[in-house]
Tab-separated table of C-alpha atoms in Angstrom:
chain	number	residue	atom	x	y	z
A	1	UNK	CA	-7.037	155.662	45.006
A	2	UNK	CA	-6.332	152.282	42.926
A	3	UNK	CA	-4.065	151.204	45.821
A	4	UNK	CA	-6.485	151.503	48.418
A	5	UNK	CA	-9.146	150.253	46.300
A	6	UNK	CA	-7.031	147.399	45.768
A	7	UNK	CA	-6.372	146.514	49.550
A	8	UNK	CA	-9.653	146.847	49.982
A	9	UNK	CA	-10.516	143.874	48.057
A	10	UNK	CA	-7.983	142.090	48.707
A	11	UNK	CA	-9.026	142.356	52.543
A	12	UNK	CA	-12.677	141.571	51.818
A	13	UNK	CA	-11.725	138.788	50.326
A	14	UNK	CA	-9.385	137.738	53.015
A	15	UNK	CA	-12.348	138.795	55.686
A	16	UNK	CA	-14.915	136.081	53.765
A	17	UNK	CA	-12.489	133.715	53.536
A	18	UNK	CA	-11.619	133.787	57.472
A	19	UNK	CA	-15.034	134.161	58.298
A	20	UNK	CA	-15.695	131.147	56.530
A	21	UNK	CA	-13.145	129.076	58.215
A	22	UNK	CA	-13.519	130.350	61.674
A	23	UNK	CA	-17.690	129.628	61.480
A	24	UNK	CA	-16.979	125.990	59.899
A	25	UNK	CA	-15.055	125.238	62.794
A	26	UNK	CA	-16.493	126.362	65.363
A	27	UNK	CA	-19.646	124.865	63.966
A	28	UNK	CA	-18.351	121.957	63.580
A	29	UNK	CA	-16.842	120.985	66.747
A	30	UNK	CA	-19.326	122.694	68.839
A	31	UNK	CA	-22.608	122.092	66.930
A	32	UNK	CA	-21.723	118.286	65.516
A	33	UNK	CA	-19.469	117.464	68.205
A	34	UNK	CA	-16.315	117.029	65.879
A	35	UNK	CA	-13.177	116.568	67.564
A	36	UNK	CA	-11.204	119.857	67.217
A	37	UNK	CA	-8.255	118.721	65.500
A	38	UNK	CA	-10.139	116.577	62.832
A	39	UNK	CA	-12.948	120.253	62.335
A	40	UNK	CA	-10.011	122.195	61.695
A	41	UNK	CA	-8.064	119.365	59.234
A	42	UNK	CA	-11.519	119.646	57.509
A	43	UNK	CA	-11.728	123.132	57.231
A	44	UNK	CA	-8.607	123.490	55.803
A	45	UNK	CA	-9.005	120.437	52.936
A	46	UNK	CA	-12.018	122.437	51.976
A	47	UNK	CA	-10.476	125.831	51.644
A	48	UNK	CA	-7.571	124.212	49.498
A	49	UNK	CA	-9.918	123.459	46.950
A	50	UNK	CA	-11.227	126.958	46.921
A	51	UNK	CA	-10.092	128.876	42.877
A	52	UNK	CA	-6.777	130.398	42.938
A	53	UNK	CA	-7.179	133.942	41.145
A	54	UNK	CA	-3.656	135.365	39.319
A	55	UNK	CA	-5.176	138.309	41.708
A	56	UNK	CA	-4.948	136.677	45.128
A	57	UNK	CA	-3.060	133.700	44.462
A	58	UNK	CA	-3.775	131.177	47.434
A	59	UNK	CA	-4.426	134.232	50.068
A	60	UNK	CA	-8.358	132.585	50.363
A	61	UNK	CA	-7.173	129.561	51.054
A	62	UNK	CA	-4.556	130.509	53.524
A	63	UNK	CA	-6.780	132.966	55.166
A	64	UNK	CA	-9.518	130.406	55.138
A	65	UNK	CA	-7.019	127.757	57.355
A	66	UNK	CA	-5.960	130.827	59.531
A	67	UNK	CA	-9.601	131.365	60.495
A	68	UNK	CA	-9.909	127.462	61.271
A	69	UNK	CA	-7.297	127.487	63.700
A	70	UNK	CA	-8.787	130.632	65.165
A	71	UNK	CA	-11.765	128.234	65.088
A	72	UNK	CA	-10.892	125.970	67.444
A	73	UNK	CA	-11.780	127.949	70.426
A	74	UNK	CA	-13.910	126.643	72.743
A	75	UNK	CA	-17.127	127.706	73.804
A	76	UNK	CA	-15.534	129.304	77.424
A	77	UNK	CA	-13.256	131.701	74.991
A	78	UNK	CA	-16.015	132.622	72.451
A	79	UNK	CA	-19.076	133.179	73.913
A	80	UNK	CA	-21.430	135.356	70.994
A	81	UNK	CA	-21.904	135.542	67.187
A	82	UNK	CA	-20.550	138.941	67.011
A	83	UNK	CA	-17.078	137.591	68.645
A	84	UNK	CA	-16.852	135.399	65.804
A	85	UNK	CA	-17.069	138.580	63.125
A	86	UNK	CA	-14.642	140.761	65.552
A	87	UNK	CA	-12.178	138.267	65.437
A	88	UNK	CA	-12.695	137.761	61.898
A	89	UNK	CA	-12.229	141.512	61.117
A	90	UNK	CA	-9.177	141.670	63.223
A	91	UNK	CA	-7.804	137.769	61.751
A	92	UNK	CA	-8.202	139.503	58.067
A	93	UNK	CA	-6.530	142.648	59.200
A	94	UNK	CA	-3.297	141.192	60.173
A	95	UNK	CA	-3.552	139.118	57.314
A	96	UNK	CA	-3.582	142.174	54.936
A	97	UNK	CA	-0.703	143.824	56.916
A	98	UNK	CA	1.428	140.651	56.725
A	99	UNK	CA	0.583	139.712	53.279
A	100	UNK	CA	4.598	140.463	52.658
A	101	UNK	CA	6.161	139.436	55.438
A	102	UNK	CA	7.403	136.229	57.146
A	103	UNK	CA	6.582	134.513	54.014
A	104	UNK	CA	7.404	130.854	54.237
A	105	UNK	CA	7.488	130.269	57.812
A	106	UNK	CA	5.446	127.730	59.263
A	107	UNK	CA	3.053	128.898	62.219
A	108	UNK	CA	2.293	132.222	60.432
A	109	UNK	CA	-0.984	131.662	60.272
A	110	UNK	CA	-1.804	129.860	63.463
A	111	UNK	CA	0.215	132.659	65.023
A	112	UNK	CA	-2.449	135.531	62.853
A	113	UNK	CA	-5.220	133.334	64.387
A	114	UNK	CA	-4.160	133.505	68.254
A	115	UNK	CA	-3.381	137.116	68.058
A	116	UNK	CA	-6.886	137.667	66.805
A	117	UNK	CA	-8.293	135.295	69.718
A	118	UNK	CA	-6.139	136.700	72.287
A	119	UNK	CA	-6.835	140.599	71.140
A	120	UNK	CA	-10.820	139.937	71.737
A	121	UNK	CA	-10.067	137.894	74.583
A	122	UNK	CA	-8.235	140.563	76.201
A	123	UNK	CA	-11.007	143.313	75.245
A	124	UNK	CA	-13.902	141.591	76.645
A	125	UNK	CA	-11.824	140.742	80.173
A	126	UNK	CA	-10.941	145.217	80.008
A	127	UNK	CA	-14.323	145.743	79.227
A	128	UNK	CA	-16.073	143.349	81.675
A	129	UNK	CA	-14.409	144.833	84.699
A	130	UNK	CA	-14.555	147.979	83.816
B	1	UNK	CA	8.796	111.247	73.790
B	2	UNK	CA	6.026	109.827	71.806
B	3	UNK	CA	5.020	113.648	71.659
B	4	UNK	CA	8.746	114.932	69.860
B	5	UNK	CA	7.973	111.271	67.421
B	6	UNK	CA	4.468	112.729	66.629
B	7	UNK	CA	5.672	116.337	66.163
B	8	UNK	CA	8.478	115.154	63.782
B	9	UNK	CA	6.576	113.025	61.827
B	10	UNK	CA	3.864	115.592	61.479
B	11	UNK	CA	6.609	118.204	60.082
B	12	UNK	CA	8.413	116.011	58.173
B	13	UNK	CA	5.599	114.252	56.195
B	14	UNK	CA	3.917	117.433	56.046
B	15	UNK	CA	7.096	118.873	54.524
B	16	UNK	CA	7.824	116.539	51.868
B	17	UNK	CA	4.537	116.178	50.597
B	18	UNK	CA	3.760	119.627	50.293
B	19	UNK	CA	6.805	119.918	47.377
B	20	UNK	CA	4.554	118.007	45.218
B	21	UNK	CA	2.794	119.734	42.806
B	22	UNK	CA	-0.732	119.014	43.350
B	23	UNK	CA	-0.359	119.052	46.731
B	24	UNK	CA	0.058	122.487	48.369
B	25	UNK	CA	0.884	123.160	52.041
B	26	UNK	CA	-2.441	123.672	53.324
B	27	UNK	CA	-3.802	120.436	51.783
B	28	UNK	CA	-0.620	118.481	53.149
B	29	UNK	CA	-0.769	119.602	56.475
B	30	UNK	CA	-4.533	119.109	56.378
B	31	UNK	CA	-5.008	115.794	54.779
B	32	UNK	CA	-2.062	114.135	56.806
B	33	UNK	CA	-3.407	115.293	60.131
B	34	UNK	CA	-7.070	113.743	58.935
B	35	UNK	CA	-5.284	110.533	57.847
B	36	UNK	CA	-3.199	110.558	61.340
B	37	UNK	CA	-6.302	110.731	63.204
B	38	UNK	CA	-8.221	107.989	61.534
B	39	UNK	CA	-5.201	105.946	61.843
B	40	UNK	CA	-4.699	106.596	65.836
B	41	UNK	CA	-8.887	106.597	66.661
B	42	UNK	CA	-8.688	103.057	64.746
B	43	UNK	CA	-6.298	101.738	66.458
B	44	UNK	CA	-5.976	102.890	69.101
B	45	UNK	CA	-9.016	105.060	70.211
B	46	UNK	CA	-10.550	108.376	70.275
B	47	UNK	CA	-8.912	109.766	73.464
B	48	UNK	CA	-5.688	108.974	72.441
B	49	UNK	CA	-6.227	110.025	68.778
B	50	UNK	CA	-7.505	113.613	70.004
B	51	UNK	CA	-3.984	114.099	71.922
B	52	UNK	CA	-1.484	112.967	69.866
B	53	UNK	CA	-3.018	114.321	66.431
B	54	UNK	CA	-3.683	117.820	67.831
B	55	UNK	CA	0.566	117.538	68.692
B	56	UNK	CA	0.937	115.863	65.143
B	57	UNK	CA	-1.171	119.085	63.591
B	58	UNK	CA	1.259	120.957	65.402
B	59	UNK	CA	3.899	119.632	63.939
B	60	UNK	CA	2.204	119.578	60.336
B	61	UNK	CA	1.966	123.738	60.958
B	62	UNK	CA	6.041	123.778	61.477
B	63	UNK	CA	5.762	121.096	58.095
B	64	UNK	CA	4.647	123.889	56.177
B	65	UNK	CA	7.704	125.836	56.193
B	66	UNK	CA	8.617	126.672	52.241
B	67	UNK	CA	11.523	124.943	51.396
B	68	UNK	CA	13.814	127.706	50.909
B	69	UNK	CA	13.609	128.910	54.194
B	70	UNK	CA	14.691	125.330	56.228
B	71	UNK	CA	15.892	122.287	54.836
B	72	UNK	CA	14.655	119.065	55.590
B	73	UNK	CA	17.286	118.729	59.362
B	74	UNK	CA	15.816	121.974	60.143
B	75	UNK	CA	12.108	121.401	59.871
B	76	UNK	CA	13.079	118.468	62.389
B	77	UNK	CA	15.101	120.646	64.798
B	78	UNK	CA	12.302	122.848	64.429
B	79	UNK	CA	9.681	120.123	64.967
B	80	UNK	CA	11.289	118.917	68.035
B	81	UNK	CA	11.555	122.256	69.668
B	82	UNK	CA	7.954	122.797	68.823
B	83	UNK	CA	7.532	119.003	70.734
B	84	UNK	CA	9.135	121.081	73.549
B	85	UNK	CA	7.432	124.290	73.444
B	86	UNK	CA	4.009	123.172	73.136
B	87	UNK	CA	4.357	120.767	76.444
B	88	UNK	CA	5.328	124.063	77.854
B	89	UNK	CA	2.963	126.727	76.646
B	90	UNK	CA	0.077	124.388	75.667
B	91	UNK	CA	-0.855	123.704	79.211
B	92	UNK	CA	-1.623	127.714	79.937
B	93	UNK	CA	-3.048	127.948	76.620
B	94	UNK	CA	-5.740	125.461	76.649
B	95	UNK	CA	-9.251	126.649	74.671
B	96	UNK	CA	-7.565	129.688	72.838
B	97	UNK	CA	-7.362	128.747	68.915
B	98	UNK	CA	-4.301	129.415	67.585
B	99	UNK	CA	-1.992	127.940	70.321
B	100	UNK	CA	-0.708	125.737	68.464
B	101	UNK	CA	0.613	127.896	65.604
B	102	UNK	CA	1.950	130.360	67.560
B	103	UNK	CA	4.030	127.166	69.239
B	104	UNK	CA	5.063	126.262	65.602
B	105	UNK	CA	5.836	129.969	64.452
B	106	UNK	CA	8.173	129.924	67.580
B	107	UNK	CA	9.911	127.266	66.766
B	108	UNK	CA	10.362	127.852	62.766
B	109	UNK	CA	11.740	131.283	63.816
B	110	UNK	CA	13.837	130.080	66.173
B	111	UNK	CA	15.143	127.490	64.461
B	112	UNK	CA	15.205	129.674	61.268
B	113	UNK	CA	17.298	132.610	63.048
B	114	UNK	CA	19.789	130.254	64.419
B	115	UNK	CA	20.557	128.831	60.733
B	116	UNK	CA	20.907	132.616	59.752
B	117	UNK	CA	23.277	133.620	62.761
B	118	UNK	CA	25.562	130.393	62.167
B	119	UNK	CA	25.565	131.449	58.653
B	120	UNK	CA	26.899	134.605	58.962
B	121	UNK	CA	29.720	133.462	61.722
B	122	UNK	CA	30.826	130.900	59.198
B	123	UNK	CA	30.912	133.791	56.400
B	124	UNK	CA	33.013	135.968	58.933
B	125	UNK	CA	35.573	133.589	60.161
B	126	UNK	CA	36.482	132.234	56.380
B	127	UNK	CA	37.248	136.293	55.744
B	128	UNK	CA	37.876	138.260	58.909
């Protein structure tokens, strides 16, 4: 019961935190017209100024980068609001599951981010023709 | 060419800076990608500054790699085959976020796998 309650925080957390970077992007270089490369950058300073907890170490801020990368979609690719929270739910999932693997390899979390993307993606096609 | 310079000096900057201890990865591979674009969009322009610091943020991603998993040669190997992979994949990628990391995480584990494979050969033919 304390595990789960445990993961369960630890991937709300990790959900807010994606949320947070996927929306700032997005908004950034869609709303304000901010190059991609330069909303993402930004998105990612921000979240590494976000508290590091003895709980989650620097999981937000990690988690917060992986959901600006996811962020850079353009507007073809994510088309509603509630895309946004899917991938966001699915981002923060596959955070939690590979909080303990591939530590320390670069890409990790731009990889999380495009199999978030490309899960959605991939769902709305299936569901569209169907 | 000027892509593999861009995606080496992203890695390698990112990489050394991100040892320091104020300076996690995140912020490293952040702020040198914001400084990289400012620097290319002054001198050169916008257009050019959106493609090569989107390859130098690539390379920034492969940059992050902790320390104890590739040394400083590696993060270049890896660097340059992420130059290679992303003027590959990028092109059938284009609009999905993400590309770009998964180009990096490619690469790392590539490069990463090999270093582990020639380790253990070298291990096996000192005692066979």
């Amino acid at each position: 019961m304390q595990a789960i309650k445990k993961v369960s925080l630890f991937y709300g957390v990790k959900l807010l935190s994606f949320f947070f970077g996927l929306f700032g992007c997005f908004a950034l270089h869609q709303f304000l017209t901010v190059p991609v490369v330069v909303s993402a950058a930004t998105m990612g300073l921000v979240g590494s100024f976000l508290p590091t907890t003895t709980q989650f170490r620097h999981h937000p801020q990690a988690a917060m980068y992986a959901g600006a990368f996811a962020g850079m979609c353009s507007s073809d690719v994510i088309n509603s609001p509630y895309e946004l929270v899917v991938i966001s739910l699915i981002g923060a999932a596959i955070y939690t599951l590979l909080k303990n693997h591939f530590i320390g390899i670069g890409g990790k979390l731009g990889a999380i981010a495009f199999v978030s993307v490309a899960s959605v993606v991939l769902c709305t096609m299936v569901i569209s023709k169907w | 060419m000027l892509v593999l310079l861009f995606a080496i000096l992203g890695g390698v900057i990112t990489y050394k800076l991100s040892i320091l201890s104020w300076m996690n990865a995140i912020r490293a591979s952040s702020t040198c990608t914001l400084v990289c674009y400012l620097a290319i969009a002054y001198s050169a322009g916008t257009e050019t500054a959106n493609t090569y610091t989107s390859i130098f943020f690539g390379g920034s991603f492969v940059g992050m790699t902790s320390s104890h998993r590739l040394s400083s040669k590696g993060v270049v190997a890896a660097a340059c085959l992420f130059g290679v992979i992303s003027s590959l994949l990028l092109p059938f990628l284009e609009g999905v976020g993400g590309a770009l990391g998964v180009c990096a995480f490619i690469s790392v584990s590539a490069v990463h796998l090999t270093k582990m494979a020639a380790t253990r050969l070298s291990i096996k033919m000192r005692n066979p």
